[in-house]
Amino acid sequence: MTPRLEVRNLVRRYDQTAVVDDVSLTIAPGHVTCLLGPSGCGKSTTLRMIAGVDTQDSGEIYLDGDLISDATASVPPERRSIGLIFQDFALFPHLSVGENVGFGLRKRGAEQRKRIEELLDKVGLLRFVDEYPHQLSGGEQQRVALARALAPRPKVMLMDEPFSGLDNRLRDGIRDETLAILKDEGTSVLLVTHEPEEAMRMADEIALMRRGKIVQRGAPYNVYNAPVDLAAVAFFSDINVMKSKVHGSLADTPFGQFLAPGLPEGAAVDIVFRPQHLHIDFDRNGRGPNPTQVAGTPARGIVERARFMGSESLVEFRTDLGAILKATVPNVFLPKPGTPLWLTVRRDRCFVFPAEGD
Ligand code: ADP
């Protein structure tokens, strides 16, 4: 199937530095792709080139297989059939809600009215058609901005941190509603965000970006559970790192040996896992380990500190080799510093990476 949007080898330099450095991505019709990465990694610059308000130094952009932009020729933004929603969604204050939504429509008269009403109905704001933006709440204004951007039936909607200006309590609801409306209209979406939770909630596919490059692409589940490197794990959550060295394709840790396939003898490795995958073995505590009963080797940890976090507790341990490991434990569990406990780790949730910068 021809992708709705395809970006090939996009490069944009400022002062000789490539802030977008060979970015390629595709979005299938009706799909939501999230460009996810830390602030300054080049997400907005990528979006601006796709919108046509900035021009790449090299690379091409295709819409439904048609070239709309390369380094020499470019379809102007207003003829690209690409909609835009920014965090600062600025409605026109002197136009009514209905006039705002109708602003980008070429149709006039009854046809225009019909599309305006259809969209305002979809976002649940038809009763405000003759009101003015200042009479609406922030969340309602956001929905009007969405209706306005959708009115000309763009093939692709570009959204740059569209929810970050909203109150926390409203945000989840508005995200879900927005997604439902975009899916209903069949619009393909490229959403820029620096928040992993937002990307996982919204995306069919995540494109993880770092220093101008896309380092990993995939469904949220795959990007979260099969990260390409330590930074990719760390971007989504707090992490534990155990340092080790490879001997005979194996790396020793307090939890036994881990496979380190393909790495040379003596190579330094990081064994990385998330705090929710370090478990306190309450059954074994006091009795000592019996490795035949469980997969993997249990390790002794001495509580360094324990903190109450609401629905869970965060407990930090010092292991025999001196590493500090964090465990998130459901409910309230606040052992005293110095308490020895047995720990196990979900081996299938551990990642072995060549150590960086050692
Ligand atoms: P993000 O959206 O991921 O936060 P941006 O695409 O806004 O990142 O910016 C990427 C990098 O490019 C940043 O280091 C930023 O300072 C730089 N940059 C963006 N626009 C310009 C510009 N017009 N001139 C010079 N540098 C820019």
Tab-separated table of N, CA and C and ligand atoms in Angstrom, residues 12-15 17-20 35-48 54 160-161 192-194 209 212, ligand 1:
chain	number	residue	atom	x	y	z
A	12	ARG	N	18.303	18.866	7.428
A	12	ARG	CA	18.219	20.318	7.587
A	12	ARG	C	19.375	20.769	8.466
A	13	ARG	N	20.169	21.686	7.941
A	13	ARG	CA	21.335	22.171	8.700
A	13	ARG	C	21.124	23.610	9.115
A	14	TYR	N	21.566	23.923	10.338
A	14	TYR	CA	21.708	25.311	10.758
A	14	TYR	C	23.173	25.485	11.121
A	15	ASP	N	23.825	26.477	10.563
A	15	ASP	CA	25.254	26.714	10.850
A	15	ASP	C	26.064	25.423	10.772
A	17	THR	N	25.471	22.528	11.287
A	17	THR	CA	25.054	21.387	12.107
A	17	THR	C	23.742	20.824	11.561
A	18	ALA	N	23.720	19.495	11.336
A	18	ALA	CA	22.486	18.875	10.852
A	18	ALA	C	21.551	18.671	12.043
A	19	VAL	N	20.533	19.502	12.187
A	19	VAL	CA	19.577	19.337	13.293
A	19	VAL	C	18.539	18.273	12.935
A	20	VAL	N	18.326	18.068	11.631
A	20	VAL	CA	17.583	16.905	11.143
A	20	VAL	C	18.556	16.179	10.216
A	35	LEU	N	6.311	11.252	16.587
A	35	LEU	CA	7.736	11.566	16.568
A	35	LEU	C	8.074	11.944	18.000
A	36	LEU	N	8.800	11.039	18.660
A	36	LEU	CA	9.030	11.178	20.094
A	36	LEU	C	10.515	11.388	20.366
A	37	GLY	N	10.828	12.378	21.179
A	37	GLY	CA	12.234	12.585	21.517
A	37	GLY	C	12.392	13.779	22.424
A	38	PRO	N	13.579	13.926	23.028
A	38	PRO	CA	13.789	15.037	23.953
A	38	PRO	C	13.753	16.379	23.241
A	39	SER	N	13.560	17.408	24.003
A	39	SER	CA	13.520	18.760	23.474
A	39	SER	C	14.819	19.065	22.707
A	40	GLY	N	14.674	19.685	21.547
A	40	GLY	CA	15.856	20.080	20.772
A	40	GLY	C	16.391	19.006	19.839
A	41	CYS	N	15.718	17.852	19.728
A	41	CYS	CA	16.283	16.764	18.913
A	41	CYS	C	15.919	16.899	17.427
A	42	GLY	N	15.065	17.877	17.087
A	42	GLY	CA	14.777	18.124	15.674
A	42	GLY	C	13.370	17.759	15.237
A	43	LYS	N	12.484	17.505	16.185
A	43	LYS	CA	11.111	17.089	15.842
A	43	LYS	C	10.348	18.201	15.116
A	44	SER	N	10.348	19.395	15.703
A	44	SER	CA	9.565	20.489	15.107
A	44	SER	C	10.122	20.891	13.755
A	45	THR	N	11.438	20.840	13.622
A	45	THR	CA	12.052	21.183	12.338
A	45	THR	C	11.572	20.192	11.268
A	46	THR	N	11.508	18.919	11.617
A	46	THR	CA	11.000	17.906	10.682
A	46	THR	C	9.559	18.232	10.285
A	47	LEU	N	8.759	18.553	11.294
A	47	LEU	CA	7.348	18.860	11.043
A	47	LEU	C	7.196	20.091	10.145
A	48	ARG	N	8.031	21.094	10.399
A	48	ARG	CA	7.929	22.334	9.613
A	48	ARG	C	8.271	22.093	8.144
A	54	ASP	N	9.283	25.374	6.115
A	54	ASP	CA	10.747	25.387	6.133
A	54	ASP	C	11.172	24.468	4.982
A	160	ASP	N	1.935	19.530	16.752
A	160	ASP	CA	3.171	19.774	17.499
A	160	ASP	C	2.834	20.041	18.962
A	161	GLU	N	3.094	19.079	19.810
A	161	GLU	CA	2.822	19.172	21.250
A	161	GLU	C	1.435	19.771	21.502
A	192	VAL	N	3.998	15.280	17.201
A	192	VAL	CA	5.286	15.505	17.849
A	192	VAL	C	5.091	15.624	19.350
A	193	THR	N	5.843	14.870	20.105
A	193	THR	CA	5.769	14.988	21.555
A	193	THR	C	7.092	14.589	22.205
A	194	HIS	N	7.338	15.134	23.411
A	194	HIS	CA	8.523	14.688	24.167
A	194	HIS	C	8.085	13.779	25.317
A	209	MET	N	13.324	9.677	18.260
A	209	MET	CA	14.306	10.562	17.642
A	209	MET	C	15.316	11.038	18.681
A	212	GLY	N	18.717	14.552	16.005
A	212	GLY	CA	18.485	14.686	14.568
A	212	GLY	C	18.221	13.395	13.821
B	1	ADP	P1	12.423	19.838	19.010
B	1	ADP	O1	11.157	20.132	18.285
B	1	ADP	O2	12.773	18.391	19.013
B	1	ADP	O3	12.445	20.418	20.407
B	1	ADP	P2	13.637	21.637	17.085
B	1	ADP	O4	13.355	21.014	15.789
B	1	ADP	O5	12.766	22.786	17.502
B	1	ADP	O6	13.648	20.526	18.229
B	1	ADP	O7	15.143	22.142	17.128
B	1	ADP	C1	16.234	21.299	16.810
B	1	ADP	C2	17.530	22.072	16.896
B	1	ADP	O8	17.601	23.022	15.846
B	1	ADP	C3	17.677	22.880	18.189
B	1	ADP	O9	19.004	22.763	18.621
B	1	ADP	C4	17.359	24.279	17.772
B	1	ADP	O10	18.047	25.190	18.571
B	1	ADP	C5	17.835	24.315	16.342
B	1	ADP	N1	17.058	25.256	15.523
B	1	ADP	C6	15.735	25.180	15.246
B	1	ADP	N2	15.349	26.192	14.452
B	1	ADP	C7	16.467	26.950	14.220
B	1	ADP	C8	16.733	28.150	13.468
B	1	ADP	N3	15.759	28.754	12.784
B	1	ADP	N4	18.002	28.603	13.480
B	1	ADP	C9	18.981	27.969	14.145
B	1	ADP	N5	18.791	26.856	14.849
B	1	ADP	C10	17.561	26.339	14.907
